[in-house]
CSV table of C-alpha atoms in Angstrom, one decimal:
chain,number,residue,atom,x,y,z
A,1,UNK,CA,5.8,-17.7,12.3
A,2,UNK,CA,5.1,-15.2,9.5
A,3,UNK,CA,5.0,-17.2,6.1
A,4,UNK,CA,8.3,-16.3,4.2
A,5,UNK,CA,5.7,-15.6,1.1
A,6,UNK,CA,3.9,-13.6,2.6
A,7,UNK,CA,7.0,-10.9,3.0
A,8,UNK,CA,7.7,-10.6,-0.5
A,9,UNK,CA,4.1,-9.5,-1.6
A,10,UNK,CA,4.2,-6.4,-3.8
A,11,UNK,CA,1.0,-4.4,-3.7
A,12,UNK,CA,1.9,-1.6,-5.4
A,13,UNK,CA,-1.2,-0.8,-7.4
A,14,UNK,CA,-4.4,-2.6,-4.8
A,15,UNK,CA,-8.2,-1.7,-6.5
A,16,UNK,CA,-10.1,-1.3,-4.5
A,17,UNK,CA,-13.2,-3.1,-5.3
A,18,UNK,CA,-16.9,-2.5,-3.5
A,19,UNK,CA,-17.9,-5.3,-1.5
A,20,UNK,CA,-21.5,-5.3,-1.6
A,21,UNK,CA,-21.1,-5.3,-5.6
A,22,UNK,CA,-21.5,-8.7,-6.5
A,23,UNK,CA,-21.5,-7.4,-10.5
A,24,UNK,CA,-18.3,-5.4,-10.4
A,25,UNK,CA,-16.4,-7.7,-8.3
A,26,UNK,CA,-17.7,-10.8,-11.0
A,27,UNK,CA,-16.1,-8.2,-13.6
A,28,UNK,CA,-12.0,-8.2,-11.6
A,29,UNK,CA,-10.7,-10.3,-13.8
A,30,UNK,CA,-10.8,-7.1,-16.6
A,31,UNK,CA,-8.6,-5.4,-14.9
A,32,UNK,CA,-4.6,-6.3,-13.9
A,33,UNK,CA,-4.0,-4.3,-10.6
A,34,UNK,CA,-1.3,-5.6,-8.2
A,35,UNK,CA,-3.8,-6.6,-5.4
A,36,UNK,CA,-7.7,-6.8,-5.4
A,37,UNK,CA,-9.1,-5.4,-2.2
A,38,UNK,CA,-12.9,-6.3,-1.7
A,39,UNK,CA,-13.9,-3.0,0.8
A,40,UNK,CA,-16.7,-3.8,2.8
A,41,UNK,CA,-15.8,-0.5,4.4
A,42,UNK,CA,-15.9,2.9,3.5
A,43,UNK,CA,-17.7,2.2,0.4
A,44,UNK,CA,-20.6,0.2,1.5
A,45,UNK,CA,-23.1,1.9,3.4
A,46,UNK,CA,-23.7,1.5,6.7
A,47,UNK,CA,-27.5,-0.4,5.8
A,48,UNK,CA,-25.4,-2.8,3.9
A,49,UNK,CA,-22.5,-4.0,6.0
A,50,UNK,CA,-24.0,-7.9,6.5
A,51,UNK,CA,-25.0,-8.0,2.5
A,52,UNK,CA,-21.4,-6.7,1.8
A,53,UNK,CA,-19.7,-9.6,4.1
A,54,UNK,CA,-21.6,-12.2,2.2
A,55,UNK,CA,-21.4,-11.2,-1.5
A,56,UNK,CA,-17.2,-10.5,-0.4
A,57,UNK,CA,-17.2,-14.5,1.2
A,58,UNK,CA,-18.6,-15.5,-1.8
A,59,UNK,CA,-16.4,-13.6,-4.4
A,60,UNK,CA,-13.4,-14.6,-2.8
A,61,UNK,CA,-12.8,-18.2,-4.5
A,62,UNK,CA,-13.2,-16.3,-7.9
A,63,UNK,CA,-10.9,-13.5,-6.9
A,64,UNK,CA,-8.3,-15.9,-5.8
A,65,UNK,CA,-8.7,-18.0,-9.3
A,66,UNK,CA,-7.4,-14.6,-10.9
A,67,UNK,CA,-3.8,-15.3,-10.0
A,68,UNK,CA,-3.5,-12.0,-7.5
A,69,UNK,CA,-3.5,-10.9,-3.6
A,70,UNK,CA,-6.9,-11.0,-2.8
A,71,UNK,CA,-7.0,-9.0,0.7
A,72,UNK,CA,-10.2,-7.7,1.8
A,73,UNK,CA,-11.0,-4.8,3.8
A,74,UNK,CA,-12.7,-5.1,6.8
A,75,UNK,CA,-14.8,-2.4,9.3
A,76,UNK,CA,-12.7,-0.8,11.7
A,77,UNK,CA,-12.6,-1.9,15.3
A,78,UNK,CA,-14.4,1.3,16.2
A,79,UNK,CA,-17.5,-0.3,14.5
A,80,UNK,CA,-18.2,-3.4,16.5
A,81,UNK,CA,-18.0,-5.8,13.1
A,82,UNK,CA,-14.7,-6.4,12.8
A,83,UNK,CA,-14.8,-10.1,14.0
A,84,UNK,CA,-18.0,-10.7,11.9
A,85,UNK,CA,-16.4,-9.8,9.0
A,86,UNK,CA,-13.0,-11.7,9.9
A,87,UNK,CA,-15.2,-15.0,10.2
A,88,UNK,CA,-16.6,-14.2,6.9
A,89,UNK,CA,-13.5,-13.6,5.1
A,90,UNK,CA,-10.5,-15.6,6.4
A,91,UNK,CA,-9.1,-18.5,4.3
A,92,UNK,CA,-6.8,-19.7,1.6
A,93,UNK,CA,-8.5,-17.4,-0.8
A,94,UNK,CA,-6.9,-14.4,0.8
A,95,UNK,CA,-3.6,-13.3,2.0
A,96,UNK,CA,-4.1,-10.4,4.1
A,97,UNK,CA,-6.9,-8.2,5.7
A,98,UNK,CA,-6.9,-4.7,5.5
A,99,UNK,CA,-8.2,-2.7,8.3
A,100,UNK,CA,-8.7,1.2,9.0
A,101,UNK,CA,-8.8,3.3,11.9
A,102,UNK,CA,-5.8,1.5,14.1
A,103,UNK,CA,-5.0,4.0,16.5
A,104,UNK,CA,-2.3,2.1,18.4
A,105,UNK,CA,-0.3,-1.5,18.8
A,106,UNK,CA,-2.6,-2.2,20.9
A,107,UNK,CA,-5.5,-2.4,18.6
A,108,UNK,CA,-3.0,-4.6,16.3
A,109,UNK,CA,-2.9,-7.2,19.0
A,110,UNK,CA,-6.3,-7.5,19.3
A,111,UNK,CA,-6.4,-8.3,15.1
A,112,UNK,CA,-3.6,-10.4,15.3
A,113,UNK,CA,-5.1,-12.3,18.2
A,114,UNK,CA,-8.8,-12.5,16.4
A,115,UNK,CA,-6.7,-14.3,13.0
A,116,UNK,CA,-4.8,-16.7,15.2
A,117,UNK,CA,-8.2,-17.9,16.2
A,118,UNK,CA,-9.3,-18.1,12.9
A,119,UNK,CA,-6.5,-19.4,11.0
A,120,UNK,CA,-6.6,-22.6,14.1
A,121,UNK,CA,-10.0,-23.2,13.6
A,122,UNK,CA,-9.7,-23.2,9.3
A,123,UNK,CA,-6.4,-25.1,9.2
A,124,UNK,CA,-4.3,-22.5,8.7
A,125,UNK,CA,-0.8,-21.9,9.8
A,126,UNK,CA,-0.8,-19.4,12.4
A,127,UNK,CA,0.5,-15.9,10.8
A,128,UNK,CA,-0.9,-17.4,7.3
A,129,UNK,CA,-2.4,-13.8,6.8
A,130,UNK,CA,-1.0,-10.9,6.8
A,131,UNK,CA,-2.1,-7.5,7.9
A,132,UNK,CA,-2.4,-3.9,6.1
A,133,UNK,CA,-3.4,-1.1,8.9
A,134,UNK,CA,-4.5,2.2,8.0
A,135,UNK,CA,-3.2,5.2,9.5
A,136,UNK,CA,-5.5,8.1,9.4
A,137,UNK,CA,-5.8,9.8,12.8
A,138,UNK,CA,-3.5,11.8,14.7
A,139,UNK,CA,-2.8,8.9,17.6
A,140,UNK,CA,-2.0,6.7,14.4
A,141,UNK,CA,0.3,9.4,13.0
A,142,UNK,CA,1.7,10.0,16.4
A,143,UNK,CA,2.5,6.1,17.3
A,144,UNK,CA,3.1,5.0,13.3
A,145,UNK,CA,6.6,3.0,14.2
A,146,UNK,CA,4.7,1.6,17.1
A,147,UNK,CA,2.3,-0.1,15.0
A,148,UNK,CA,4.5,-0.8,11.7
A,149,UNK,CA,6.0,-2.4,13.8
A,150,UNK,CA,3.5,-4.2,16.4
A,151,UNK,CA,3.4,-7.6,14.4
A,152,UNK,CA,4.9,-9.5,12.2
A,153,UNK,CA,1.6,-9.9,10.1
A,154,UNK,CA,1.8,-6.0,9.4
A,155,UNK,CA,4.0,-6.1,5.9
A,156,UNK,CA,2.2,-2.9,4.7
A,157,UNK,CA,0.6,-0.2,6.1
A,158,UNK,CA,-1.8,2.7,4.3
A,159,UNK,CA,-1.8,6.6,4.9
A,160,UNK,CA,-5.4,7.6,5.0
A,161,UNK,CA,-5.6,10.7,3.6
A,162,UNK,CA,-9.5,11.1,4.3
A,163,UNK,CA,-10.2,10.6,7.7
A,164,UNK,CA,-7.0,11.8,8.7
A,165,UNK,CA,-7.6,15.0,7.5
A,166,UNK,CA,-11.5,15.2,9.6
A,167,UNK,CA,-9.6,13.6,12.5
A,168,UNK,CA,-7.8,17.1,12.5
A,169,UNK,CA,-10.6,19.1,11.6
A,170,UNK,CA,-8.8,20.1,8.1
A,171,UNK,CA,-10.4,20.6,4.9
A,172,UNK,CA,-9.2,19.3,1.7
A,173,UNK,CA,-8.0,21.3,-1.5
A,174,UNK,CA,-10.8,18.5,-3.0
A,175,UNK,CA,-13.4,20.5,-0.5
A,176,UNK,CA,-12.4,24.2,-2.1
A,177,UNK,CA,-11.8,24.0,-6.0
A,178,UNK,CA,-10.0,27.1,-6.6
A,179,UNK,CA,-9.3,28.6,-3.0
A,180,UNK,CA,-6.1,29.0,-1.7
A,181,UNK,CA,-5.9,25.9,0.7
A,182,UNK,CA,-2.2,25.5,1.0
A,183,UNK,CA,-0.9,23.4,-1.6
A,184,UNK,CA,3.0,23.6,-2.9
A,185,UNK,CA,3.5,22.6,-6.4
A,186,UNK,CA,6.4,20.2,-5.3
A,187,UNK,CA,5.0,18.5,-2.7
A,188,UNK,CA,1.1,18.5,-2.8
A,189,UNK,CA,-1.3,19.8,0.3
A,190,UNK,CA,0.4,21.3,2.4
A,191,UNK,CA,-1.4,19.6,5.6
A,192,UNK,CA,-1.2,16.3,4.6
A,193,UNK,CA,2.8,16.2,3.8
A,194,UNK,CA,3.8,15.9,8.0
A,195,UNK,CA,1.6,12.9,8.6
A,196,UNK,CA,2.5,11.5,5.0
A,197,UNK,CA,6.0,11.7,5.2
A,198,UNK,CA,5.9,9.9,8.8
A,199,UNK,CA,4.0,7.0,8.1
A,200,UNK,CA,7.2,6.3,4.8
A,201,UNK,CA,9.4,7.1,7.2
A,202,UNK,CA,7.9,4.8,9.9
A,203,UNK,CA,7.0,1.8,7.3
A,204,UNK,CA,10.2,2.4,6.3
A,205,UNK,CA,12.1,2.1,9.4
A,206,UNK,CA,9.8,-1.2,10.0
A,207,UNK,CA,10.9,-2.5,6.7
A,208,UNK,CA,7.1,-2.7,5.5
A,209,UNK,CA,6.1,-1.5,2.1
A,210,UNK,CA,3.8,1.8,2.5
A,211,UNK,CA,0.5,2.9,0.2
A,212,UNK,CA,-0.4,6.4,-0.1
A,213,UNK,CA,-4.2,7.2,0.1
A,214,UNK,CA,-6.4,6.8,-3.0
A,215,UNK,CA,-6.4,9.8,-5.4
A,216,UNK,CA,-10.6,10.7,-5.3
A,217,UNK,CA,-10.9,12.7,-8.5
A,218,UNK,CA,-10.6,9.5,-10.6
A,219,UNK,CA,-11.3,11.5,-14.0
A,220,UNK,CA,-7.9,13.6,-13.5
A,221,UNK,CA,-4.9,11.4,-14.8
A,222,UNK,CA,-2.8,14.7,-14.6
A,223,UNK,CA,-3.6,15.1,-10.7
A,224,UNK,CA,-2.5,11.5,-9.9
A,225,UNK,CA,0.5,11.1,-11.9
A,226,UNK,CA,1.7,14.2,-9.5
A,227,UNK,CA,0.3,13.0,-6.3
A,228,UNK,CA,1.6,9.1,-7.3
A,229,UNK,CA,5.4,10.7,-8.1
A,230,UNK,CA,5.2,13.0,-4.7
A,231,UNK,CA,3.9,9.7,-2.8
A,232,UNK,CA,7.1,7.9,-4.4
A,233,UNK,CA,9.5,10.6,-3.6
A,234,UNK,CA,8.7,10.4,-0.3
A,235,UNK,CA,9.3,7.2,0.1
A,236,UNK,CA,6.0,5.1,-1.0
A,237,UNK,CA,6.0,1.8,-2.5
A,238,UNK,CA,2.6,2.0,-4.1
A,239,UNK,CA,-1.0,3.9,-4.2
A,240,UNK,CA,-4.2,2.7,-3.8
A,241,UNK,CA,-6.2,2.3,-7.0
A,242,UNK,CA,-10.1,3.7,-6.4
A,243,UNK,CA,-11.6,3.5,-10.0
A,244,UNK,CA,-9.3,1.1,-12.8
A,245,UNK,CA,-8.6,3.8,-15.1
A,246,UNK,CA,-5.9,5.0,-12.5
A,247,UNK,CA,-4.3,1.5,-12.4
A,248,UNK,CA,-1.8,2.0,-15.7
A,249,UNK,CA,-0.6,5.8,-13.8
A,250,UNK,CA,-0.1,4.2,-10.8
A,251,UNK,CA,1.8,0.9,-12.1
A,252,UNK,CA,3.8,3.6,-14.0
A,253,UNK,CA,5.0,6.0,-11.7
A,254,UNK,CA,5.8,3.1,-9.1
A,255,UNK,CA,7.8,1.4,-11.8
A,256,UNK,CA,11.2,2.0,-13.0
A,257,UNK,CA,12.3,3.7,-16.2
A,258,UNK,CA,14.4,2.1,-18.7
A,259,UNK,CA,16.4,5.2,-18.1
A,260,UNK,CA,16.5,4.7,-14.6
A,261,UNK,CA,17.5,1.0,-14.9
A,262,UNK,CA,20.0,2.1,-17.1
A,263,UNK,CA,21.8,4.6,-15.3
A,264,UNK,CA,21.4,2.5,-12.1
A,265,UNK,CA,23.0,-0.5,-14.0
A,266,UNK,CA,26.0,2.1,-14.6
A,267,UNK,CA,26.3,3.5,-11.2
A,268,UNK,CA,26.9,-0.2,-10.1
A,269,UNK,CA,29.2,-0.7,-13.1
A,270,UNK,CA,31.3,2.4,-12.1
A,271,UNK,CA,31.4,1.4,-8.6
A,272,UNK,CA,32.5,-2.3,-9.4
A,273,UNK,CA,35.6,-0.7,-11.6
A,274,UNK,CA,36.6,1.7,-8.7
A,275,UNK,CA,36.8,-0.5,-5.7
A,276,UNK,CA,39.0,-2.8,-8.1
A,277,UNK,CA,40.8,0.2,-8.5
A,278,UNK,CA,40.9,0.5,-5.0
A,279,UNK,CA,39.0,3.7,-5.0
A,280,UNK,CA,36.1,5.2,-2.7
A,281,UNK,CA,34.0,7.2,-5.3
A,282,UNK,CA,34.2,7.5,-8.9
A,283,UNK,CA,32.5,10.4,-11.1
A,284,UNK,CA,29.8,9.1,-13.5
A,285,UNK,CA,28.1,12.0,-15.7
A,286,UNK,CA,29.7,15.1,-13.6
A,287,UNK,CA,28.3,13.0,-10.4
A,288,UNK,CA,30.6,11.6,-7.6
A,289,UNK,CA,29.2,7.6,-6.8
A,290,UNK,CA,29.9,7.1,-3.8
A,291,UNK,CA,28.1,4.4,-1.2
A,292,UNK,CA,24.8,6.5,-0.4
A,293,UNK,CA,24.6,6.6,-4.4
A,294,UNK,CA,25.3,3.0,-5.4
A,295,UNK,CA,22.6,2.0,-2.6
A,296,UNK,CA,20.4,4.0,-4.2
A,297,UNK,CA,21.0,1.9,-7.5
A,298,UNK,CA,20.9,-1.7,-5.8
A,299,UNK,CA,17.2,-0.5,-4.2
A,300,UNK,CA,16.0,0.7,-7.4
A,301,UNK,CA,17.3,-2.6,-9.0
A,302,UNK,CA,15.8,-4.5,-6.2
A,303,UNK,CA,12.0,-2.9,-7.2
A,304,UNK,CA,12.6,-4.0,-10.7
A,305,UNK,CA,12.9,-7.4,-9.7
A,306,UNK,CA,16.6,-7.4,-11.9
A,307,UNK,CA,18.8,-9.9,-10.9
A,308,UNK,CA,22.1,-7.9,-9.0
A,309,UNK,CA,24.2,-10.4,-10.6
A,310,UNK,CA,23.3,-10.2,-14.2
């Protein structure tokens, strides 16, 4: 049984946080991001996998100490360490694992089967940790609903904008400052906005939260408040963090307005007064409310964490 905590987890902002860096993950507690996620992963080289698994196991009680989701990243099943590092990492300190490369439900079961194991043998409940898959092949892209939806431990799920795009043999604007490499203004790189939009729309559909893929040029605020507000208007629930400057623009962009409350508090107002007035829709600032609309406002309320009822 899934723990009922473990559903209403927000990781809207997770930094990402070396794992073979014993200094910067001592230094965390500096920064305020909504998750910490200890990679022993992409950004530990491949020489350095075991000394990244034991400077992570030995971070974790400090990470946990700092009051957030502590959920580390683990190497892929691809790589043959996987259950190394789950041994090394499962526990009360952490809530979830994150893992990249699934390609299909049926490398979710073999996770999911791996942390019952664990969680038995440490005293845990069994489904005491969830699960955040990255998606960043084609298959994964192809079969995202299929694994949003392959477990109850999955309660997030990450686009991975990197591999995806050498999965399909695809360069990155990143790759060609200043070519022509098919971006929109609206609605980012061109090749990446198929595969992003399915996994929101799979997450979605899977009622899981989904992360959009790190934002690599960590000195250009500009270029990740616009790939943050794309990521949220397509359906995202938050972006991963690579370097802590981007924390503040991400928390920002996957936060509310005041306006935005506002106007949502009024839509629900507006809708309140017409179906005592035994009325359908109602206009509020030359717009017709109708049900699609005051939806809209309860979610947006809902991500606040505002009371309905107030």
């Amino acid at each position: 049984m899934l723990s009922a905590k473990l559903s209403h987890i927000d990781l809207r902002c997770p930094l990402f946080i070396p794992g073979n860096r014993a200094d910067m993950l001592g230094k965390a507690g500096r920064y305020s991001p909504s998750a910490y996620i200890p990679d022993m992963e992409d950004s530990v080289p491949m020489a350095n996998k075991a000394e990244a698994r034991a400077v992570t196991a030995d971070a974790l009680p400090s990470l946990f100490e700092l009051g957030k989701p502590v959920v580390p990243r683990v190497n892929s099943l691809l790589t043959g360490l996987t259950e190394d590092d789950l041994e090394a990492v499962v526990g009360r300190h952490i809530v979830a694992i994150s893992i990249g490369k699934i390609r299909s439900s049926d490398d979710i079961a073999l996770v999911d089967g791996m942390l019952s194991e664990l969680e038995r043998l440490r005293g845990l409940e069994v489904g005491t940790i969830g699960m955040l898959p990255w998606l960043e092949t084609a298959s994964a892209i192809v079969k995202a609903f299929e694994i949003c939806n392959a477990s109850e431990r999955v309660r997030w799920v990450a686009f991975g904008a990197e591999d995806y795009s050498a999965d399909m043999g695809i360069s990155r604007a990143v790759d060609a400052e200043g070519g022509n490499m098919g971006t929109v203004d609206e609605y980012g790189e061109a090749s990446l906005l198929y595969a992003r939009s399915a996994v929101a729309v799979a997450a979605r559909a899977a009622d899981v939260q989904a992360l959009d893929t790190p934002y690599v040029k960590f000195r250009d605020p500009d270029g990740l408040r616009s790939e943050a507000g794309l990521a949220r208007r397509l359906g995202y629930s938050g972006k991963f963090a690579i370097h802590p400057a981007q924390v503040e623009v991400i928390e920002r962009i996957f936060s509310p307005t005041d306006a935005e409350i506002d106007r949502a508090r009024r839509v629900l107002e507006a809708a309140r007064v017409a179906e005592l007035e035994g009325r359908g829709s109602v206009s509020l600032d030359g717009e017709m409310v109708d049900a699609p609309v005051v939806a809209r406002a309860r979610n947006l309320l809902e991500r606040a964490n505002i009371d309905l009822d107030d």
